[in-house]
Coordinates of N, CA and C in Angstrom, one line a residue:
Chain A
N558 N 124.4 118.7 97.4 CA 123.2 118.6 97.0 C 123.4 118.6 95.3
A559 N 122.5 117.5 94.8 CA 122.7 117.8 93.1 C 121.7 118.7 92.7
G560 N 121.0 119.4 93.4 CA 119.9 120.1 92.9 C 118.7 119.5 91.8
V561 N 118.4 119.9 90.7 CA 117.4 119.4 89.9 C 118.3 118.6 88.9
T562 N 117.7 117.2 88.7 CA 118.1 116.2 87.8 C 117.0 116.0 87.2
Q563 N 117.4 115.8 85.5 CA 116.6 115.3 84.6 C 117.0 114.3 83.7
T564 N 116.1 113.0 83.5 CA 116.6 112.0 82.8 C 115.7 111.9 81.8
P565 N 115.9 111.5 80.4 CA 117.1 111.4 79.6 C 117.7 112.7 79.4
K566 N 118.9 112.8 79.1 CA 119.3 114.2 78.2 C 118.6 114.1 77.1
F567 N 118.8 113.1 76.2 CA 118.2 113.3 74.8 C 117.2 112.3 74.5
Q568 N 116.5 112.2 73.8 CA 115.4 111.0 73.6 C 114.7 111.1 72.2
V569 N 114.8 110.4 71.4 CA 113.9 110.3 70.1 C 112.7 109.3 70.1
L570 N 111.5 110.0 69.7 CA 110.5 109.0 69.9 C 109.7 109.1 68.2
K571 N 108.9 108.0 68.2 CA 108.4 108.0 67.0 C 106.8 108.5 67.5
T572 N 106.4 108.7 66.3 CA 104.6 109.5 66.4 C 103.9 108.5 67.1
G573 N 103.2 108.9 68.2 CA 102.2 108.0 68.8 C 103.0 106.9 69.9
Q574 N 104.2 106.9 70.1 CA 104.9 106.5 71.4 C 104.6 107.2 72.6
S575 N 104.6 106.5 73.6 CA 104.5 107.3 75.0 C 106.1 107.2 75.7
M576 N 106.1 108.2 76.7 CA 107.6 108.0 77.6 C 107.2 109.1 78.8
T577 N 107.9 108.7 79.7 CA 107.9 109.6 80.8 C 109.5 110.4 80.9
L578 N 109.4 111.6 81.1 CA 110.5 112.4 81.4 C 110.7 112.7 82.8
Q579 N 111.6 112.2 83.5 CA 111.9 112.2 84.9 C 112.5 113.4 85.4
C580 N 112.1 114.1 86.7 CA 112.6 115.4 87.0 C 112.7 114.8 88.7
A581 N 113.8 115.1 89.5 CA 113.7 115.0 90.6 C 114.6 116.3 91.5
Q582 N 114.5 116.8 92.6 CA 114.8 117.6 93.2 C 115.4 117.3 94.5
D583 N 116.6 117.5 95.0 CA 117.0 117.1 96.9 C 117.0 118.3 97.6
M584 N 116.2 119.5 97.2 CA 116.2 120.8 97.9 C 115.4 120.7 99.1
N585 N 114.3 119.8 98.9 CA 113.0 119.8 99.6 C 112.2 121.3 99.3
H586 N 112.2 121.2 97.9 CA 111.2 122.3 97.4 C 109.7 122.1 97.5
E587 N 108.7 122.7 98.0 CA 107.6 122.3 97.5 C 107.3 122.5 96.3
Y588 N 107.6 123.6 95.3 CA 107.0 123.9 94.2 C 107.7 123.5 93.2
M589 N 107.2 122.8 92.1 CA 107.7 122.1 91.0 C 107.0 122.3 89.5
S590 N 107.8 122.5 88.5 CA 107.3 123.2 87.6 C 107.6 122.4 86.1
W591 N 107.1 122.0 85.1 CA 107.5 122.0 83.8 C 107.6 122.7 82.7
Y592 N 108.5 123.3 81.9 CA 108.5 124.2 81.0 C 108.8 123.5 79.2
R593 N 108.7 124.0 78.4 CA 109.0 123.6 77.3 C 109.6 124.8 76.3
Q594 N 110.8 124.8 75.9 CA 111.6 125.7 75.4 C 111.6 125.6 73.7
D595 N 110.8 126.3 73.1 CA 110.9 126.2 71.4 C 111.3 127.7 70.9
P596 N 112.2 127.7 70.0 CA 112.6 129.0 68.9 C 111.5 130.0 69.1
G597 N 112.1 131.0 69.3 CA 111.2 132.5 69.3 C 110.1 132.3 70.4
M598 N 109.9 131.3 71.1 CA 108.8 131.1 71.9 C 109.2 131.3 73.4
G599 N 110.3 131.3 73.6 CA 111.0 131.3 75.5 C 110.3 130.2 75.8
L600 N 110.1 130.1 77.3 CA 109.9 128.9 78.0 C 108.3 129.2 78.3
R601 N 107.4 128.0 78.2 CA 106.2 127.9 78.1 C 105.8 126.8 79.3
L602 N 105.2 127.1 80.3 CA 104.7 126.4 81.4 C 103.8 125.6 80.8
I603 N 104.2 124.2 81.6 CA 103.1 122.9 80.9 C 102.7 122.9 82.1
H604 N 103.1 122.2 83.0 CA 102.0 121.8 84.2 C 103.2 122.2 85.6
Y605 N 102.3 122.4 86.8 CA 103.1 122.8 87.7 C 102.5 122.2 89.0
S606 N 103.1 122.1 90.3 CA 102.5 121.3 91.3 C 103.1 122.2 92.7
V607 N 102.3 122.4 93.6 CA 102.6 123.4 94.7 C 102.7 122.6 96.0
G608 N 102.9 121.2 95.8 CA 103.3 120.4 96.9 C 102.9 118.9 96.4
A609 N 103.3 117.8 97.1 CA 103.1 116.5 97.1 C 101.3 116.5 96.8
G610 N 100.8 115.7 95.7 CA 99.4 115.3 95.5 C 98.5 116.5 95.0
I611 N 99.4 117.7 94.9 CA 98.6 118.9 94.0 C 99.4 119.0 92.9
T612 N 98.6 118.9 91.9 CA 99.1 119.9 90.5 C 98.0 120.7 89.8
D613 N 98.5 121.2 89.0 CA 97.7 122.0 88.2 C 98.4 122.5 86.7
Q614 N 97.4 123.0 85.6 CA 97.7 123.1 84.1 C 98.7 124.5 84.2
G615 N 99.5 124.6 83.3 CA 100.0 125.9 82.9 C 99.5 126.6 81.7
E616 N 100.3 126.9 80.7 CA 100.1 127.6 79.7 C 99.4 126.5 78.5
V617 N 100.5 125.3 78.1 CA 100.4 124.5 77.3 C 100.2 123.0 77.6
P618 N 99.1 122.7 78.4 CA 99.0 121.2 79.1 C 98.8 120.1 78.2
N619 N 98.3 120.6 77.0 CA 97.5 119.5 76.3 C 98.7 118.3 75.6
G620 N 98.5 117.1 75.6 CA 99.1 116.0 75.2 C 100.4 115.4 76.7
Y621 N 100.1 116.3 77.6 CA 101.0 116.0 78.7 C 100.0 115.5 79.8
N622 N 100.5 114.7 80.9 CA 100.3 114.4 82.3 C 101.1 114.4 83.2
V623 N 100.9 115.0 84.5 CA 101.8 114.7 85.7 C 101.0 114.3 86.7
S624 N 101.9 113.9 87.9 CA 101.8 113.7 88.8 C 102.8 114.0 90.1
R625 N 102.4 114.3 91.2 CA 103.4 114.5 92.3 C 103.3 113.6 93.5
S626 N 103.7 112.5 93.8 CA 103.2 111.3 94.9 C 104.3 111.8 96.0
T627 N 105.6 112.3 95.5 CA 106.9 112.7 96.5 C 106.9 114.3 96.5
T628 N 107.2 114.5 97.3 CA 108.2 116.1 97.3 C 109.4 116.0 96.4
E629 N 109.9 115.0 96.3 CA 111.3 115.1 95.5 C 111.0 115.0 94.0
D630 N 109.9 114.0 93.6 CA 109.9 113.6 91.9 C 108.7 114.3 91.4
F631 N 108.9 114.8 90.0 CA 107.7 115.4 89.2 C 107.9 115.0 88.0
P632 N 107.5 113.8 87.5 CA 107.7 113.1 86.2 C 106.5 113.8 85.4
L633 N 107.0 114.1 83.9 CA 106.4 114.8 82.9 C 105.9 113.2 81.9
R634 N 104.6 113.1 81.6 CA 104.5 111.8 80.8 C 104.1 112.5 79.6
L635 N 104.2 111.7 78.4 CA 103.9 112.3 77.0 C 102.8 111.1 76.6
L636 N 101.7 111.1 76.7 CA 100.7 109.9 76.5 C 100.7 109.0 74.8
S637 N 101.0 110.3 74.0 CA 101.1 109.9 72.3 C 101.8 110.9 71.7
A638 N 103.0 110.7 71.5 CA 103.9 111.6 71.0 C 103.6 112.2 69.8
A639 N 103.7 113.6 69.4 CA 103.6 114.1 68.1 C 104.5 114.9 67.7
P640 N 104.8 114.9 66.6 CA 106.0 115.8 66.1 C 106.1 117.4 66.7
S641 N 105.1 117.8 67.1 CA 104.8 119.1 67.8 C 105.1 119.3 69.1
Q642 N 105.6 118.2 69.6 CA 106.2 118.0 71.0 C 107.6 118.2 70.9
T643 N 108.1 118.0 69.9 CA 109.9 118.3 69.7 C 110.1 119.6 70.1
S644 N 110.9 119.2 71.5 CA 111.2 120.6 72.2 C 112.6 120.2 73.2
V645 N 112.9 121.4 73.6 CA 113.7 121.1 75.0 C 112.8 121.3 76.2
Y646 N 113.0 120.2 77.0 CA 112.0 120.2 78.2 C 112.9 120.5 79.6
F647 N 112.5 121.5 80.3 CA 113.0 121.7 81.7 C 112.3 121.7 82.6
C648 N 112.6 121.1 84.0 CA 111.9 121.0 85.2 C 112.6 122.0 86.0
A649 N 111.5 122.9 86.6 CA 112.3 123.5 87.7 C 111.7 123.4 89.2
S650 N 112.3 123.6 90.4 CA 111.5 123.6 91.8 C 112.2 125.1 92.2
S651 N 111.3 125.5 93.4 CA 111.7 126.4 94.2 C 110.9 126.4 95.6
P652 N 111.3 127.1 96.8 CA 110.9 126.8 98.0 C 109.4 127.4 98.4
G653 N 109.0 128.3 97.1 CA 107.7 128.8 97.2 C 107.4 129.6 96.2
F654 N 106.3 130.3 96.1 CA 106.1 131.2 95.1 C 107.0 132.5 95.0
S655 N 107.0 133.3 95.7 CA 107.8 134.3 95.3 C 109.3 134.2 95.3
Y656 N 109.8 132.9 95.2 CA 111.3 132.7 95.2 C 111.9 132.2 93.6
E657 N 112.8 132.7 93.4 CA 113.3 132.3 92.0 C 113.4 130.5 91.9
Q658 N 113.2 130.1 90.7 CA 113.1 128.6 90.4 C 114.4 128.1 90.2
Y659 N 114.8 127.0 90.5 CA 116.1 126.6 90.2 C 115.6 125.1 88.8
F660 N 116.6 125.4 87.7 CA 116.4 124.8 86.8 C 117.2 123.3 86.8
G661 N 116.7 122.5 85.9 CA 117.4 121.2 85.6 C 118.1 121.5 84.3
P662 N 119.1 120.3 83.7 CA 119.7 120.8 82.7 C 118.8 120.7 81.2
G663 N 117.9 120.1 81.3 CA 116.9 119.9 80.1 C 116.9 118.5 79.5
T664 N 115.9 118.2 78.9 CA 115.8 117.0 78.0 C 115.4 117.3 76.6
R665 N 116.4 117.0 75.5 CA 116.1 117.4 74.4 C 115.3 116.1 73.7
L666 N 114.0 116.4 73.4 CA 113.0 115.4 72.6 C 112.9 115.8 71.1
T667 N 113.1 114.6 70.6 CA 112.4 114.9 69.1 C 111.6 113.6 68.6
V668 N 110.8 114.0 68.0 CA 109.4 113.3 67.7 C 109.7 113.2 66.4
T669 N 109.5 111.8 65.8 CA 109.8 111.8 64.3 C 108.4 111.2 63.8
Chain B
D1235 N 98.4 135.3 73.0 CA 98.5 136.5 73.5 C 100.0 136.5 74.2
Q1236 N 100.9 137.1 74.2 CA 102.2 137.1 74.5 C 102.3 138.2 75.9
Q1237 N 102.0 137.7 77.2 CA 102.1 138.7 78.2 C 103.4 139.3 78.2
V1238 N 104.5 138.7 78.0 CA 105.8 139.2 78.4 C 106.3 139.2 77.2
K1239 N 107.1 140.1 76.6 CA 107.8 140.4 75.3 C 109.1 141.0 75.6
Q1240 N 110.3 140.4 74.9 CA 111.2 140.7 74.5 C 111.5 141.0 73.2
N1241 N 111.3 142.4 72.8 CA 111.3 142.5 71.4 C 112.7 142.5 70.3
S1242 N 113.6 142.6 71.1 CA 115.0 142.5 70.7 C 115.4 141.0 70.6
P1243 N 115.5 140.2 69.5 CA 116.1 138.8 69.5 C 117.5 138.8 70.0
S1244 N 118.3 139.9 69.5 CA 119.8 139.8 69.5 C 120.4 141.1 70.2
L1245 N 121.3 141.1 70.7 CA 122.0 142.3 71.2 C 123.5 142.1 71.3
S1246 N 124.3 143.1 70.7 CA 125.8 142.9 70.5 C 126.6 144.1 71.1
V1247 N 127.4 144.2 72.1 CA 128.0 145.0 72.6 C 129.4 144.9 72.8
Q1248 N 130.4 146.1 72.9 CA 131.5 145.6 73.4 C 131.9 145.5 74.6
E1249 N 133.3 144.6 75.0 CA 133.5 144.4 76.3 C 133.7 145.8 77.1
G1250 N 133.3 145.9 78.4 CA 133.4 146.9 79.0 C 132.5 148.1 79.3
R1251 N 131.5 148.0 78.0 CA 130.5 149.0 77.9 C 129.3 148.4 78.5
I1252 N 128.1 149.2 78.3 CA 127.0 148.6 79.3 C 126.2 148.0 78.2
S1253 N 125.2 146.9 78.7 CA 124.4 146.1 78.1 C 123.0 146.3 78.7
I1254 N 122.0 146.8 77.7 CA 120.7 147.1 78.3 C 119.7 146.2 77.6
L1255 N 119.1 145.4 78.4 CA 118.3 144.3 77.7 C 116.6 144.9 78.2
N1256 N 115.8 144.7 77.4 CA 114.4 145.0 77.8 C 113.2 144.5 77.7
C1257 N 112.3 144.5 78.4 CA 111.2 143.6 78.6 C 109.9 144.3 78.7
D1258 N 108.8 144.0 78.1 CA 107.4 144.8 78.5 C 106.6 143.6 78.7
Y1259 N 105.7 144.1 79.2 CA 104.5 143.2 79.8 C 103.2 144.3 79.4
T1260 N 102.2 143.1 79.7 CA 100.8 143.6 79.5 C 99.9 143.5 80.7
N1261 N 100.3 142.5 81.4 CA 99.2 142.0 82.4 C 99.6 143.0 83.7
S1262 N 98.7 144.0 84.1 CA 98.6 144.8 85.0 C 98.9 144.0 86.8
M1263 N 98.4 142.6 86.5 CA 98.5 141.9 87.9 C 99.6 141.6 88.2
F1264 N 101.0 141.4 87.5 CA 102.2 140.8 87.7 C 102.6 141.9 88.5
D1265 N 103.1 141.2 89.9 CA 103.8 141.8 90.8 C 105.4 141.5 91.0
Y1266 N 105.9 140.3 90.6 CA 107.4 140.0 90.7 C 107.6 139.7 89.3
F1267 N 109.0 140.1 89.2 CA 109.6 140.1 87.7 C 111.0 139.5 88.0
L1268 N 111.8 138.7 87.1 CA 112.8 138.0 87.3 C 113.7 138.1 86.1
W1269 N 114.7 137.7 86.2 CA 115.6 137.9 85.0 C 116.5 136.6 85.0
Y1270 N 116.7 135.8 83.9 CA 117.4 134.6 84.0 C 118.4 134.6 82.8
K1271 N 119.3 133.7 83.1 CA 120.5 133.5 81.9 C 120.7 132.2 81.5
K1272 N 120.9 132.0 80.5 CA 121.1 130.9 79.6 C 121.9 130.7 79.0
Y1273 N 123.0 129.5 79.3 CA 124.0 129.2 78.2 C 123.5 128.0 77.6
P1274 N 124.0 127.6 76.3 CA 123.7 126.6 75.5 C 123.7 125.2 76.1
A1275 N 123.0 124.3 75.9 CA 123.0 123.0 76.6 C 123.0 123.1 78.3
E1276 N 122.5 124.2 78.8 CA 122.4 124.4 80.5 C 121.0 124.8 80.3
G1277 N 120.5 124.5 81.9 CA 119.0 125.2 82.0 C 119.2 126.7 82.5
P1278 N 118.2 127.3 82.6 CA 118.5 128.6 82.8 C 118.9 129.1 84.2
T1279 N 119.4 129.8 84.5 CA 119.8 130.1 86.3 C 119.5 131.7 86.6
F1280 N 118.8 131.7 87.5 CA 118.6 132.8 88.2 C 119.5 134.1 88.4
L1281 N 119.1 134.9 87.8 CA 119.9 136.5 87.9 C 119.3 137.3 88.9
I1282 N 118.7 138.0 88.7 CA 118.1 139.2 89.6 C 116.9 139.1 89.7
S1283 N 116.1 139.7 90.6 CA 114.8 139.8 90.6 C 114.2 141.2 91.0
I1284 N 113.0 141.6 91.1 CA 112.4 142.8 91.8 C 111.1 142.6 91.9
S1285 N 110.5 143.3 92.9 CA 108.9 143.2 93.3 C 108.6 144.4 93.0
S1286 N 107.3 144.6 92.7 CA 106.4 145.7 92.0 C 106.5 146.9 93.2
I1287 N 107.1 146.8 94.1 CA 107.1 147.9 95.3 C 108.3 148.7 95.1
K1288 N 108.8 148.2 94.3 CA 110.4 148.8 94.3 C 110.4 148.9 92.5
D1289 N 111.4 150.2 92.5 CA 111.8 150.5 91.0 C 113.0 150.2 90.5
K1290 N 113.9 149.6 91.3 CA 115.3 149.3 91.0 C 115.8 148.3 92.3
N1291 N 116.7 147.3 91.6 CA 117.3 146.5 92.4 C 118.8 146.2 91.3
E1292 N 119.5 146.3 92.7 CA 121.0 146.1 92.1 C 121.8 144.8 92.7
D1293 N 122.6 144.4 92.0 CA 123.5 143.0 92.4 C 124.6 143.1 91.8
G1294 N 125.8 143.7 92.2 CA 127.1 144.0 91.5 C 126.8 144.6 90.1
R1295 N 127.2 144.0 89.2 CA 127.2 144.5 87.7 C 125.8 144.4 87.1
F1296 N 124.7 143.8 87.9 CA 123.5 143.7 87.5 C 122.5 144.9 88.0
T1297 N 121.6 145.3 87.4 CA 120.8 146.3 87.8 C 119.4 146.1 87.0
V1298 N 118.4 145.8 87.7 CA 116.8 145.7 87.1 C 116.4 146.9 87.6
F1299 N 115.7 147.7 86.4 CA 114.8 148.7 86.7 C 113.2 148.6 86.2
L1300 N 112.2 148.8 86.8 CA 110.9 148.4 87.0 C 110.3 150.0 86.7
N1301 N 109.5 150.1 85.7 CA 108.6 151.2 85.3 C 107.4 150.8 85.2
K1302 N 106.4 150.6 86.4 CA 105.1 150.3 86.3 C 104.1 151.0 85.5
S1303 N 104.3 152.3 85.5 CA 103.4 153.0 84.6 C 103.4 152.7 83.2
A1304 N 104.8 152.2 82.5 CA 105.0 151.7 81.3 C 105.0 150.6 81.1
K1305 N 104.7 149.8 82.2 CA 104.9 148.1 82.0 C 106.1 147.7 81.2
H1306 N 107.5 148.3 81.9 CA 108.5 148.0 81.2 C 109.8 147.8 82.3
L1307 N 110.3 146.8 81.9 CA 111.6 146.6 83.0 C 112.8 146.2 81.9
S1308 N 113.7 146.5 82.6 CA 115.1 146.8 81.8 C 116.3 146.3 82.7
L1309 N 117.3 145.3 82.3 CA 118.2 144.7 82.9 C 119.7 145.8 82.4
H1310 N 120.2 146.1 82.9 CA 121.4 146.8 82.6 C 122.8 146.1 83.2
I1311 N 123.9 145.6 82.6 CA 124.8 144.9 83.1 C 126.2 145.9 82.7
V1312 N 126.9 146.2 83.8 CA 127.9 147.3 83.7 C 129.0 146.7 84.5
P1313 N 130.5 146.7 84.0 CA 130.6 146.6 82.7 C 130.3 145.1 82.1
S1314 N 130.1 145.2 80.7 CA 129.9 143.7 80.2 C 131.1 143.2 79.9
Q1315 N 131.1 141.8 80.2 CA 132.3 141.0 80.0 C 131.8 139.8 79.0
P1316 N 132.8 139.2 78.3 CA 132.7 138.1 77.2 C 131.9 136.9 77.9
G1317 N 132.0 136.7 79.3 CA 131.4 135.6 79.8 C 129.9 135.7 80.3
D1318 N 129.7 137.1 80.0 CA 127.8 137.6 79.8 C 127.4 137.1 78.6
S1319 N 128.1 136.6 77.8 CA 127.2 136.0 76.5 C 126.4 134.9 76.8
A1320 N 124.9 135.1 76.5 CA 124.2 134.1 76.8 C 122.7 134.5 76.0
V1321 N 121.7 133.9 76.6 CA 120.8 134.1 76.2 C 119.9 134.5 77.6
Y1322 N 119.2 135.8 77.4 CA 118.6 136.3 78.9 C 116.9 136.2 78.9
F1323 N 116.5 135.6 79.5 CA 115.0 135.9 79.7 C 114.3 136.8 80.8
C1324 N 113.4 137.5 80.5 CA 112.7 138.2 81.8 C 111.6 137.2 81.9
A1325 N 111.2 137.4 83.1 CA 109.7 136.6 83.4 C 109.1 137.3 84.5
A1326 N 107.6 137.1 84.5 CA 106.8 137.8 85.4 C 106.0 137.0 86.1
S1327 N 105.6 136.7 87.4 CA 104.4 136.3 88.2 C 103.5 137.2 88.7
A1328 N 102.4 136.9 88.8 CA 101.2 137.4 89.7 C 101.2 137.0 91.1
V1329 N 102.2 136.9 91.8 CA 102.2 135.9 93.1 C 101.2 136.4 94.1
I1330 N 100.6 137.5 94.3 CA 99.8 137.9 95.3 C 98.3 137.4 94.7
S1331 N 97.9 138.0 93.5 CA 96.8 137.9 93.0 C 96.4 136.4 92.7
S1332 N 97.4 135.5 92.0 CA 97.0 134.5 91.5 C 97.3 133.4 92.5
N1333 N 98.1 133.7 93.5 CA 98.6 132.7 94.6 C 99.0 131.4 94.1
T1334 N 99.6 131.5 93.1 CA 100.2 130.2 92.1 C 101.8 130.2 92.2
G1335 N 102.4 131.7 91.7 CA 103.4 131.9 91.7 C 103.7 131.4 90.1
K1336 N 103.0 131.4 89.0 CA 103.5 130.6 87.9 C 104.2 131.8 87.2
L1337 N 105.2 131.1 86.4 CA 106.1 132.1 85.6 C 105.7 132.5 84.5
I1338 N 105.9 133.3 83.9 CA 105.6 133.8 82.0 C 106.7 134.5 81.4
F1339 N 107.4 133.5 80.7 CA 108.6 134.1 80.3 C 108.5 134.8 78.6
G1340 N 109.1 135.6 78.9 CA 109.3 136.5 77.4 C 110.2 135.6 76.6
Q1341 N 110.4 135.9 75.1 CA 111.1 134.9 74.0 C 112.6 134.9 74.1
G1342 N 113.4 135.8 75.0 CA 114.8 135.6 75.4 C 115.5 136.8 74.2
T1343 N 116.4 137.1 74.9 CA 117.4 138.0 74.0 C 118.6 137.6 73.9
T1344 N 119.3 137.2 73.1 CA 120.7 136.9 73.0 C 121.5 137.9 72.8
L1345 N 122.4 138.1 73.9 CA 123.5 138.8 74.0 C 125.0 138.3 73.9
Q1346 N 125.6 139.2 72.8 CA 127.0 138.8 72.6 C 127.8 139.9 73.2
V1347 N 128.8 139.5 73.8 CA 129.7 140.8 74.1 C 131.0 140.4 73.5
K1348 N 131.7 141.2 72.9 CA 132.6 141.0 71.8 C 133.9 141.5 72.6
P1349 N 134.9 140.7 72.8 CA 136.4 141.2 73.6 C 136.8 142.6 72.9

């Protein structure tokens, strides 16, 4: 199993550009989520999904969209990038609520 | 409003000694707590967890203690090894009340174990 994979590893955007961060898992996990990590802030939940077709907002959802058309994939879309979205983004999955989450290697995004 | 707090940004211990990492929370609805370890340029990896019905959970060199009345949990690493040097995050979830399993993370503590 590849586990949780994320692409790209690094990305530089200009303010106003849009892009999609890809996340895929091959463990047949129902629960998937997106976090951002910023210095001194820990990891903050952006959006999460409890199964295909079901998504909900986390702590910091503004400026981001998600969809879950398959169990395996959970892409994160930045609609109009802003410098405040410069961060490291992690995708995670788990079999269910009370299980530990498995994290991908992260995407480092810089918005200039 | 930080619901999960790790007030020590860093901790340095000698190899072979005990490392104690602390975490406080404010939401009394949290019923499941986890510790994650993170190396640079990698995603966090799960270390150990504890349910609110327990006050201690042990896994090898790692033990997590939960004090519900104080809303405090701690991670003990005995003995500490240089390979334990990493950032440690505690996380909490209100599994039963929220039925979502959303994890709220603390800010992280950087542990350095000196040889």
